[in-house]
Coordinates of N, CA and C in Angstrom, one line a residue:
R1 N 0.7 -1.2 -0.1 CA -0.4 -0.1 0.2 C 0.8 1.4 -0.2
N2 N 0.2 2.5 -0.8 CA 0.8 3.2 -0.4 C 0.6 4.1 0.6
L3 N 2.0 4.6 1.3 CA 1.3 5.1 2.9 C 1.1 6.9 2.5
G4 N 1.9 7.4 1.3 CA 1.9 9.1 1.5 C 3.1 9.5 2.1
M5 N 4.1 9.5 1.7 CA 5.1 10.1 3.3 C 5.0 11.2 2.8
A6 N 5.7 12.7 4.1 CA 5.2 13.9 3.8 C 6.6 13.9 2.7
G7 N 6.9 14.7 1.4 CA 7.5 15.1 0.9 C 7.4 14.2 -0.4
L8 N 6.1 13.5 -1.1 CA 5.6 12.1 -2.0 C 4.8 13.1 -2.1
T9 N 4.5 11.5 -3.0 CA 2.6 12.6 -3.9 C 2.5 11.1 -4.6
S10 N 1.6 11.6 -3.9 CA 0.6 9.4 -4.2 C -0.6 9.5 -5.4
Q11 N 0.0 8.6 -6.3 CA -1.3 8.3 -7.7 C -2.0 7.2 -7.4
E12 N -2.5 7.0 -6.2 CA -3.3 5.7 -5.9 C -4.0 5.8 -4.9
L13 N -5.2 5.2 -5.0 CA -6.3 5.1 -4.2 C -5.7 4.6 -2.5
V14 N -6.0 4.7 -1.3 CA -5.5 3.5 -0.6 C -6.8 3.1 0.5
L15 N -6.1 2.8 1.1 CA -7.2 2.5 2.5 C -6.7 3.0 4.0
I16 N -7.3 3.4 4.1 CA -7.1 4.4 5.7 C -8.2 3.7 6.6
S17 N -7.6 3.2 7.5 CA -8.1 2.4 8.6 C -8.6 3.4 9.8
A18 N -10.1 3.1 10.3 CA -10.2 3.9 11.4 C -9.7 4.2 12.5
S19 N -9.2 3.1 13.1 CA -8.0 4.4 14.0 C -6.5 5.1 13.1
T20 N -6.4 4.6 12.3 CA -5.7 5.8 12.0 C -6.1 7.1 11.2
L21 N -7.3 7.1 11.1 CA -7.9 8.3 11.0 C -8.6 9.0 11.9
Y22 N -8.4 8.4 13.0 CA -9.0 8.9 14.5 C -7.4 9.0 14.8
N23 N -6.8 8.6 14.5 CA -5.5 9.9 15.3 C -4.7 10.7 14.3
R24 N -5.3 10.8 12.8 CA -5.2 11.7 12.5 C -6.1 13.5 12.6
V25 N -6.9 12.6 13.0 CA -8.3 13.8 13.5 C -7.8 14.7 14.7
Q26 N -6.8 14.0 15.7 CA -6.5 14.4 17.1 C -5.4 15.7 16.6
G27 N -5.0 15.0 15.3 CA -4.1 16.5 15.4 C -2.7 15.4 14.9
R28 N -2.5 14.0 14.8 CA -1.0 13.4 14.6 C -0.5 14.1 14.3
G29 N 0.4 14.3 13.5 CA 1.3 14.4 12.5 C 0.8 15.8 11.9
S30 N 2.3 16.0 11.0 CA 1.8 17.6 10.8 C 1.8 18.2 9.3
I31 N 1.2 16.7 8.6 CA 0.5 17.1 7.1 C -0.4 17.4 7.6
P32 N -1.5 18.7 6.6 CA -2.8 19.2 6.1 C -3.6 17.9 6.3
F33 N -4.5 18.0 6.5 CA -5.4 16.9 5.7 C -6.8 17.6 5.6
V34 N -7.9 16.7 4.3 CA -9.0 17.9 4.4 C -9.9 15.8 4.2
I35 N -11.3 16.1 5.4 CA -11.6 15.1 5.6 C -12.9 15.4 4.6
L36 N -13.4 14.6 3.4 CA -14.4 14.5 2.5 C -15.7 13.5 3.0
D37 N -17.1 13.1 3.6 CA -17.8 12.5 3.5 C -18.8 12.9 1.4
A38 N -18.7 11.4 1.0 CA -19.1 11.3 -0.3 C -20.2 10.1 0.3
R39 N -21.0 10.5 1.3 CA -22.3 10.0 1.9 C -23.3 10.6 1.0
S40 N -25.0 10.4 0.9 CA -25.5 11.6 0.6 C -25.9 12.6 1.4
A41 N -26.6 13.8 0.9 CA -26.5 14.5 2.0 C -27.2 14.5 3.2
A42 N -28.7 14.0 2.9 CA -29.4 13.1 4.1 C -28.7 12.8 5.1
E43 N -28.0 11.4 4.6 CA -26.7 10.5 5.1 C -26.1 11.9 6.2
F44 N -25.7 12.7 5.4 CA -24.6 13.2 5.8 C -25.4 14.1 7.3
E45 N -26.3 14.6 6.7 CA -27.4 16.4 7.8 C -28.0 15.3 9.2
S46 N -28.0 13.2 8.2 CA -28.2 13.0 9.9 C -27.1 12.8 11.3
V47 N -25.8 12.1 10.2 CA -24.8 12.3 11.5 C -23.9 12.6 10.6
H48 N -22.7 12.6 11.2 CA -21.5 12.9 10.5 C -20.6 13.2 11.4
L49 N -19.0 12.6 11.1 CA -17.5 13.7 11.3 C -17.4 14.7 12.0
I50 N -17.0 15.2 12.8 CA -17.0 16.4 13.1 C -15.9 17.5 12.3
G51 N -16.0 18.1 11.4 CA -15.6 18.9 10.4 C -15.4 18.5 8.7
A52 N -15.9 17.3 8.6 CA -15.9 16.5 6.9 C -16.6 17.6 6.5
V53 N -16.4 17.8 5.8 CA -17.4 18.8 4.1 C -18.1 17.9 3.7
N54 N -19.3 17.8 3.1 CA -20.0 16.7 2.9 C -20.5 17.3 1.4
V55 N -19.9 15.7 -0.2 CA -19.6 15.6 -1.6 C -20.1 14.6 -1.6
D56 N -22.0 15.6 -1.8 CA -22.9 14.4 -2.3 C -22.5 13.9 -3.8
V57 N -21.4 12.6 -4.6 CA -20.7 12.1 -5.3 C -22.6 11.6 -6.1
E58 N -23.4 10.9 -5.6 CA -24.6 11.0 -6.3 C -25.4 11.5 -7.1
K59 N -25.5 13.1 -6.3 CA -25.9 13.8 -6.6 C -26.1 14.6 -7.7
I60 N -24.0 14.7 -7.4 CA -23.7 15.7 -8.8 C -23.4 14.9 -9.6
E61 N -23.5 13.6 -9.8 CA -23.0 12.5 -10.6 C -24.3 12.9 -12.0
A62 N -25.9 12.5 -11.4 CA -26.9 12.4 -11.3 C -27.6 14.5 -11.9
D63 N -26.7 15.5 -11.7 CA -27.4 16.9 -12.2 C -26.2 16.8 -12.7
S64 N -25.7 16.7 -13.7 CA -24.3 16.5 -14.9 C -24.5 16.2 -16.4
E65 N -25.5 15.4 -16.4 CA -25.4 14.9 -17.5 C -25.6 14.2 -18.2
G66 N -24.8 13.3 -17.6 CA -23.8 12.7 -17.7 C -22.0 12.7 -18.0
Q67 N -22.2 13.9 -17.7 CA -20.0 14.6 -16.6 C -19.7 14.5 -16.0
G68 N -20.2 13.8 -15.0 CA -19.6 13.0 -13.4 C -19.0 14.0 -12.9
L69 N -18.1 13.9 -12.0 CA -17.6 15.1 -10.9 C -17.2 16.1 -11.9
N70 N -17.7 17.1 -11.4 CA -16.4 18.6 -11.9 C -15.9 19.0 -10.1
M71 N -15.3 20.0 -10.8 CA -14.3 20.5 -9.2 C -15.6 21.7 -9.0
R72 N -15.9 22.5 -10.3 CA -16.5 23.8 -9.3 C -17.7 23.1 -8.7
C73 N -18.5 21.9 -8.7 CA -19.6 21.3 -7.7 C -19.1 20.7 -6.5
V74 N -17.7 20.2 -6.6 CA -17.4 19.8 -5.2 C -16.8 20.8 -4.4
E75 N -16.1 21.4 -5.0 CA -16.0 23.5 -3.8 C -16.6 23.6 -3.7
K76 N -18.1 23.8 -4.5 CA -19.2 24.8 -3.9 C -19.4 24.3 -2.4
N77 N -19.4 22.6 -1.6 CA -19.8 22.3 -0.7 C -18.5 23.0 0.7
F78 N -18.0 23.2 0.3 CA -17.3 23.8 1.4 C -17.3 25.6 2.1
S79 N -18.0 25.6 2.5 CA -18.2 26.3 3.6 C -17.0 27.2 5.0
S80 N -16.3 26.3 4.9 CA -15.5 26.7 5.8 C -13.8 26.8 4.2
S81 N -13.6 28.2 4.8 CA -12.5 29.1 3.7 C -11.5 27.7 4.5
V82 N -10.5 28.0 5.1 CA -9.5 27.2 5.8 C -9.4 25.7 4.8
A83 N -10.8 25.4 5.0 CA -10.5 23.3 4.8 C -11.1 24.1 3.6
L84 N -11.1 24.9 2.5 CA -11.2 25.0 0.9 C -9.4 25.2 0.4
S85 N -9.0 26.2 1.5 CA -7.4 26.4 1.4 C -6.5 25.5 1.3
K86 N -7.2 24.1 2.1 CA -6.1 23.3 1.7 C -6.7 22.2 0.8
F87 N -7.9 22.2 0.9 CA -8.3 21.0 -0.4 C -7.4 22.3 -2.2
R88 N -7.9 22.9 -2.4 CA -6.9 23.5 -3.3 C -5.2 24.0 -3.4
N89 N -4.9 23.7 -1.9 CA -3.5 23.1 -2.4 C -3.0 21.7 -2.0
R90 N -3.7 20.7 -2.3 CA -3.6 19.5 -1.7 C -2.7 18.8 -2.2
A91 N -1.6 19.3 -2.9 CA -0.6 18.9 -3.5 C 0.7 18.8 -2.0
E92 N 0.1 19.6 -0.8 CA 1.0 19.8 -0.6 C 0.0 18.8 1.3
A93 N -1.1 17.9 0.8 CA -2.2 18.0 1.9 C -2.5 16.5 1.8
R94 N -3.0 15.4 2.4 CA -4.2 14.3 2.4 C -5.2 14.3 2.6
I95 N -5.6 14.1 1.7 CA -7.3 13.8 0.9 C -8.1 13.0 2.0
I96 N -9.0 12.6 2.7 CA -9.3 11.8 3.6 C -10.4 11.4 3.0
I97 N -11.3 9.9 2.3 CA -12.7 10.0 2.0 C -13.1 9.2 2.5
V98 N -14.2 9.6 3.0 CA -15.5 8.5 3.5 C -16.5 8.2 2.9
S99 N -17.0 7.1 3.2 CA -17.8 6.1 2.2 C -19.8 5.8 3.1
A100 N -20.6 5.5 3.4 CA -21.5 4.9 3.8 C -21.0 3.2 4.3
S101 N -20.1 2.2 3.3 CA -20.1 1.0 3.2 C -17.8 0.8 3.1
P102 N -18.2 -0.6 3.9 CA -16.7 -0.5 4.4 C -16.8 -0.6 2.6
E103 N -14.2 -0.8 2.6 CA -14.4 -1.0 1.2 C -13.6 -2.0 0.5
D104 N -13.9 -2.6 0.0 CA -12.6 -4.1 -0.2 C -11.7 -3.2 -1.1
D105 N -10.5 -3.9 -1.0 CA -9.3 -4.1 -1.3 C -8.7 -4.8 -2.9
Y106 N -9.9 -3.7 -3.8 CA -9.6 -3.5 -4.9 C -8.2 -4.7 -5.9
S107 N -7.1 -4.2 -5.1 CA -5.5 -4.5 -6.0 C -5.6 -6.0 -5.9
S108 N -6.5 -6.5 -4.6 CA -6.3 -8.0 -4.6 C -7.3 -9.3 -5.5
R109 N -8.5 -8.3 -6.3 CA -9.2 -8.9 -6.9 C -9.9 -8.2 -7.6
D110 N -10.7 -9.2 -8.3 CA -11.3 -8.1 -9.0 C -12.3 -7.6 -9.1
S111 N -13.7 -6.8 -8.7 CA -14.3 -6.1 -8.4 C -15.3 -6.8 -8.8
A112 N -16.3 -6.9 -7.8 CA -17.6 -7.6 -7.9 C -18.5 -6.8 -7.8
G113 N -18.5 -5.7 -8.1 CA -19.8 -4.0 -8.3 C -19.1 -3.0 -8.7
P114 N -19.8 -2.0 -8.6 CA -19.2 -0.8 -9.1 C -18.9 -0.1 -8.2
P115 N -17.9 0.4 -7.6 CA -16.8 1.3 -6.9 C -18.1 2.1 -6.4
S116 N -17.9 2.3 -5.0 CA -18.4 3.4 -4.4 C -18.3 4.2 -4.2
T117 N -19.3 5.4 -3.4 CA -19.5 7.3 -3.7 C -17.8 7.0 -3.4
G118 N -17.5 7.1 -2.3 CA -16.0 7.2 -2.0 C -14.7 6.8 -3.0
R119 N -15.2 6.0 -3.6 CA -13.9 5.4 -4.5 C -13.9 5.7 -5.9
R120 N -15.2 6.7 -6.1 CA -15.6 6.6 -7.5 C -14.7 8.1 -7.1
L121 N -15.2 8.7 -6.1 CA -14.4 10.6 -5.5 C -13.2 10.2 -5.2
G122 N -13.1 9.9 -5.2 CA -11.6 9.7 -5.0 C -10.6 9.2 -6.3
N123 N -11.4 8.2 -7.1 CA -10.4 7.5 -8.1 C -9.9 9.2 -8.9
W124 N -11.8 10.1 -9.5 CA -11.2 11.5 -9.7 C -10.6 12.3 -9.5
L125 N -10.3 12.7 -8.0 CA -9.2 13.7 -7.5 C -7.9 12.8 -7.6
L126 N -7.5 11.5 -8.4 CA -6.4 11.5 -8.7 C -6.5 12.0 -9.9
T127 N -7.1 12.0 -10.6 CA -7.0 13.2 -12.3 C -6.8 14.6 -12.2
Q128 N -6.9 15.4 -10.9 CA -6.7 16.3 -10.7 C -5.5 17.2 -10.5
G129 N -4.4 16.4 -10.3 CA -3.5 16.7 -9.9 C -2.9 15.8 -8.7
S130 N -1.7 15.8 -8.8 CA -0.9 15.5 -7.1 C -1.7 15.7 -5.9
M131 N -1.4 15.1 -4.6 CA -1.9 15.1 -3.5 C -0.8 14.3 -2.2
V132 N -0.6 14.2 -1.5 CA 0.7 13.5 -0.6 C -0.4 12.6 0.3
E133 N -1.5 12.3 -0.2 CA -2.0 11.2 -0.1 C -4.0 11.0 -0.5
C134 N -4.6 10.0 -1.3 CA -5.7 10.6 -1.4 C -5.9 9.1 -0.9
G135 N -6.5 9.1 0.1 CA -7.5 8.0 0.9 C -8.5 7.7 1.0
V136 N -9.5 6.6 1.2 CA -10.5 6.2 1.4 C -10.7 5.3 3.1
L137 N -11.7 5.8 3.8 CA -12.1 5.0 5.6 C -12.2 3.5 4.8
E138 N -11.4 2.5 5.3 CA -11.6 1.0 5.1 C -13.0 0.6 5.7
E139 N -12.9 0.7 7.0 CA -14.3 0.2 7.5 C -15.9 0.0 7.2
G140 N -15.5 2.2 6.3 CA -17.2 2.5 6.1 C -17.6 3.5 6.8
F141 N -18.1 3.7 7.2 CA -18.4 4.8 8.3 C -19.2 4.5 9.4
G142 N -20.2 3.9 8.7 CA -20.9 2.8 10.0 C -19.9 2.6 11.5
F143 N -18.4 1.7 10.7 CA -18.2 1.3 11.9 C -17.2 2.2 12.7
F144 N -16.3 3.7 11.7 CA -16.1 4.5 12.8 C -16.5 5.2 13.4
C145 N -18.2 5.5 13.7 CA -19.3 6.2 14.2 C -19.0 5.2 15.3
G146 N -19.5 4.4 14.9 CA -19.9 3.2 16.4 C -19.2 2.9 17.2
R147 N -17.7 3.4 16.9 CA -16.7 3.0 17.7 C -16.0 3.9 18.1
Y148 N -16.4 5.1 17.4 CA -15.9 6.8 17.8 C -16.8 7.7 17.5
M149 N -18.0 7.4 18.2 CA -18.9 8.7 18.2 C -18.7 9.6 18.2
F150 N -17.8 9.6 20.2 CA -17.7 11.3 20.4 C -16.5 12.2 19.6
M151 N -16.5 11.5 18.4 CA -15.7 12.5 17.2 C -16.8 12.4 15.7
C152 N -18.1 12.3 16.1 CA -19.1 12.4 15.0 C -20.1 13.7 15.8
V153 N -21.2 14.1 14.7 CA -22.1 15.1 15.3 C -23.0 14.1 14.5
G154 N -24.4 14.4 16.2 CA -25.6 13.6 16.0 C -26.5 13.2 16.7
P155 N -28.3 13.0 15.8 CA -28.6 12.9 16.9 C -28.8 11.8 18.5
F156 N -27.3 11.5 19.5 CA -27.4 10.7 19.9 C -28.0 10.6 21.0
S157 N -28.4 10.3 22.4 CA -28.9 9.5 23.1 C -27.9 10.7 24.7
E158 N -29.4 11.0 25.0 CA -28.7 11.5 26.3 C -27.2 11.0 27.2
E159 N -27.9 9.4 26.9 CA -27.4 8.0 27.6 C -25.6 8.6 27.0
A160 N -25.4 8.0 25.8 CA -24.2 8.4 25.7 C -23.9 9.5 25.5
L161 N -24.0 10.2 25.2 CA -23.4 11.1 25.8 C -22.8 11.9 27.0
G162 N -23.4 10.9 27.7 CA -22.9 11.2 29.2 C -23.5 13.5 30.0
D163 N -22.7 13.8 30.4 CA -22.5 14.8 30.7 C -21.7 16.2 29.6
R164 N -21.2 15.3 28.5 CA -20.2 16.0 27.7 C -20.7 17.1 26.8
G165 N -21.8 16.7 26.3 CA -22.8 17.2 25.1 C -22.4 16.7 23.8
P166 N -23.2 17.2 23.2 CA -22.3 16.6 21.3 C -21.0 17.3 21.0
G167 N -20.6 16.6 20.6 CA -19.4 17.2 19.7 C -17.9 17.8 20.7
A168 N -17.9 16.9 21.6 CA -16.8 17.2 22.8 C -15.2 17.4 22.6
S169 N -15.3 16.3 21.5 CA -14.2 16.2 20.6 C -13.6 17.7 19.3
A170 N -14.6 18.5 19.7 CA -14.3 19.8 18.8 C -14.0 20.5 19.7
T171 N -13.5 20.5 21.0 CA -13.3 22.4 21.6 C -12.0 21.6 22.0
G172 N -11.3 20.8 21.5 CA -9.3 21.5 21.8 C -8.9 19.9 22.6
A173 N -9.8 19.3 22.8 CA -9.3 18.0 24.3 C -9.0 17.0 23.5
Y174 N -7.8 16.7 23.1 CA -7.4 15.6 22.2 C -7.9 14.4 23.1
Y175 N -8.0 13.2 22.7 CA -7.4 12.3 22.9 C -6.1 11.6 23.1
P176 N -6.7 10.6 23.2 CA -4.7 9.4 23.6 C -4.4 9.2 22.1
S177 N -3.5 8.5 21.7 CA -3.2 8.3 20.9 C -3.0 6.7 20.6
E178 N -4.0 6.2 19.7 CA -4.2 4.9 19.9 C -3.6 4.2 19.1
I179 N -2.8 3.0 19.9 CA -1.1 2.0 19.8 C -1.9 0.6 19.0
I180 N -2.5 0.2 19.6 CA -3.6 -1.0 19.5 C -5.2 -1.0 19.1
P181 N -5.9 -0.6 18.2 CA -7.6 -0.6 17.8 C -7.9 -1.1 19.2
G182 N -8.4 -0.3 20.3 CA -9.0 -1.2 20.8 C -8.9 -1.7 21.9
F183 N -7.5 -1.6 22.3 CA -7.0 -2.0 23.2 C -6.2 -1.0 24.0
L184 N -4.9 -0.3 23.3 CA -4.2 0.2 23.6 C -3.6 1.7 23.3
Y185 N -3.4 2.6 24.3 CA -3.9 3.7 24.1 C -2.3 4.8 24.6
L186 N -1.7 5.8 24.5 CA -1.0 6.5 24.7 C -1.3 7.9 24.5
G187 N -1.6 7.9 26.6 CA -1.3 9.5 26.8 C -1.1 10.4 27.8
D188 N -1.2 11.5 27.8 CA -0.5 12.3 28.9 C -1.5 12.3 30.4
Q189 N -0.8 13.8 30.8 CA -1.6 14.2 32.2 C -3.1 14.6 32.2
R190 N -3.0 15.1 31.0 CA -4.7 15.6 30.7 C -5.4 15.1 30.1
N191 N -4.8 13.9 29.6 CA -5.6 12.8 28.9 C -6.2 11.8 30.0
A192 N -5.2 11.7 30.9 CA -5.9 10.9 31.9 C -6.3 11.5 33.6
E193 N -6.7 12.5 33.6 CA -7.5 13.3 34.2 C -9.3 13.7 33.6
R194 N -9.6 13.0 32.2 CA -10.4 13.6 31.7 C -11.5 12.1 31.7
E195 N -12.2 11.7 33.0 CA -12.9 10.5 32.8 C -13.7 10.4 31.9
Y196 N -14.4 11.1 31.0 CA -14.9 10.8 29.6 C -14.1 10.1 28.5
Q197 N -13.0 10.9 28.6 CA -11.7 10.4 27.3 C -12.0 8.5 27.8
L198 N -11.3 8.5 28.9 CA -11.0 7.0 29.2 C -12.4 6.2 28.7
K199 N -13.9 6.3 29.4 CA -15.2 5.9 29.3 C -15.6 6.0 27.6
D200 N -15.3 6.9 26.5 CA -15.4 6.8 25.7 C -14.6 6.2 24.8
L201 N -13.6 6.2 25.2 CA -12.6 4.5 24.8 C -12.9 3.7 25.1
G202 N -13.9 3.1 25.4 CA -14.3 2.0 27.0 C -12.4 1.5 27.4
L203 N -11.7 2.3 28.4 CA -10.5 1.2 29.0 C -11.2 1.0 30.0
T204 N -10.6 -0.1 30.2 CA -10.5 -0.5 32.1 C -9.5 -0.3 32.8
A205 N -8.2 -0.5 32.9 CA -7.4 -0.2 33.5 C -5.9 0.9 32.9
V206 N -6.2 1.3 33.5 CA -4.8 2.8 33.7 C -3.4 2.4 33.5
M207 N -2.2 2.4 33.2 CA -1.1 2.4 33.3 C -0.5 3.7 33.6
N208 N -0.2 4.3 35.2 CA 0.3 5.2 35.7 C 1.6 5.4 35.2
C209 N 2.0 5.9 34.4 CA 4.1 6.4 34.5 C 4.9 7.3 35.0
A210 N 4.0 8.2 36.0 CA 4.8 9.5 36.6 C 4.1 8.9 38.0
A211 N 5.7 9.1 38.0 CA 5.9 9.7 39.5 C 5.2 10.7 40.2
E212 N 4.6 11.7 39.7 CA 4.2 12.7 41.0 C 2.6 13.2 40.6
M213 N 2.0 12.3 39.8 CA 0.3 11.9 39.5 C -0.4 10.9 40.3
K214 N -1.1 11.6 40.7 CA -2.3 10.7 41.8 C -3.3 9.7 40.6
N215 N -3.3 9.0 40.6 CA -4.6 7.7 40.3 C -6.0 8.7 40.4
S216 N -6.1 9.2 39.2 CA -7.7 10.3 39.2 C -8.8 9.4 39.3
F217 N -8.7 8.1 38.9 CA -10.8 7.4 39.8 C -10.2 6.2 40.1
P218 N -9.9 6.1 40.9 CA -9.8 4.7 42.0 C -11.0 4.2 41.5
E219 N -11.8 4.7 41.5 CA -13.4 4.2 41.4 C -13.5 3.4 40.3
S220 N -13.7 4.0 39.4 CA -13.8 3.2 38.0 C -13.4 2.5 37.1
F221 N -11.3 2.8 37.8 CA -10.9 2.5 36.7 C -9.7 1.3 37.5
E222 N -9.1 0.0 37.0 CA -7.9 -0.2 37.6 C -6.3 0.1 37.2
Y223 N -6.0 0.5 38.1 CA -4.9 1.1 38.3 C -3.9 0.5 38.5
H224 N -2.5 0.7 37.4 CA -1.0 0.2 37.7 C 0.3 1.3 37.9
K225 N 0.6 1.2 38.5 CA 1.5 2.3 39.2 C 3.2 2.0 38.7
V226 N 3.4 2.2 37.7 CA 5.1 2.1 37.0 C 5.8 3.3 37.4
E227 N 6.5 3.4 38.4 CA 7.1 4.8 38.6 C 8.5 5.0 37.8
L228 N 9.1 5.2 36.8 CA 10.5 5.4 36.0 C 11.0 6.1 36.2

């Protein structure tokens, strides 16, 4: 797989895991990125990843009278000038595309059906110039939202949100880096003192490696103190 390293450009569509997207949204890495949501406008309005830009691929294709995707229709979906600037300067940015269904790795076998909206958008973008990386979310939006609901905006229940309110991850309170998906995370004192983050990630145990820091929530988590 083309991993899209800094200073290089990607000329093929790559698969981005949910864990990788989680870490990138947390600001892990110095390369700018833009998230494009290729689902329908109705699906996007119902629930979407914080900061994503909706590009309703099927509607653009239907309205194009057979001409397919075009840059004017794609760019008019950007309400943020900052995001649009990153998108236009994508030779120095990563483009991450989200679609409804999981993506198959078509490099290993013949496609059994038409490409997803995300793959169609990605393949079209590759014809519009080079990027550091152009990738599609491998597991699909449903999987990502199910695992990282706190990074999405939608009509979530009060029970699911707890006392945080919607969009808590958009406040600048970064979550721990995910090392092993769903199992091992690396954070700092600020993460360890935010109980909602530990609960959002489904953690049950915390390894405290800071000699000067107390165990913040001993009633809720199992702690292991390691003084390095």
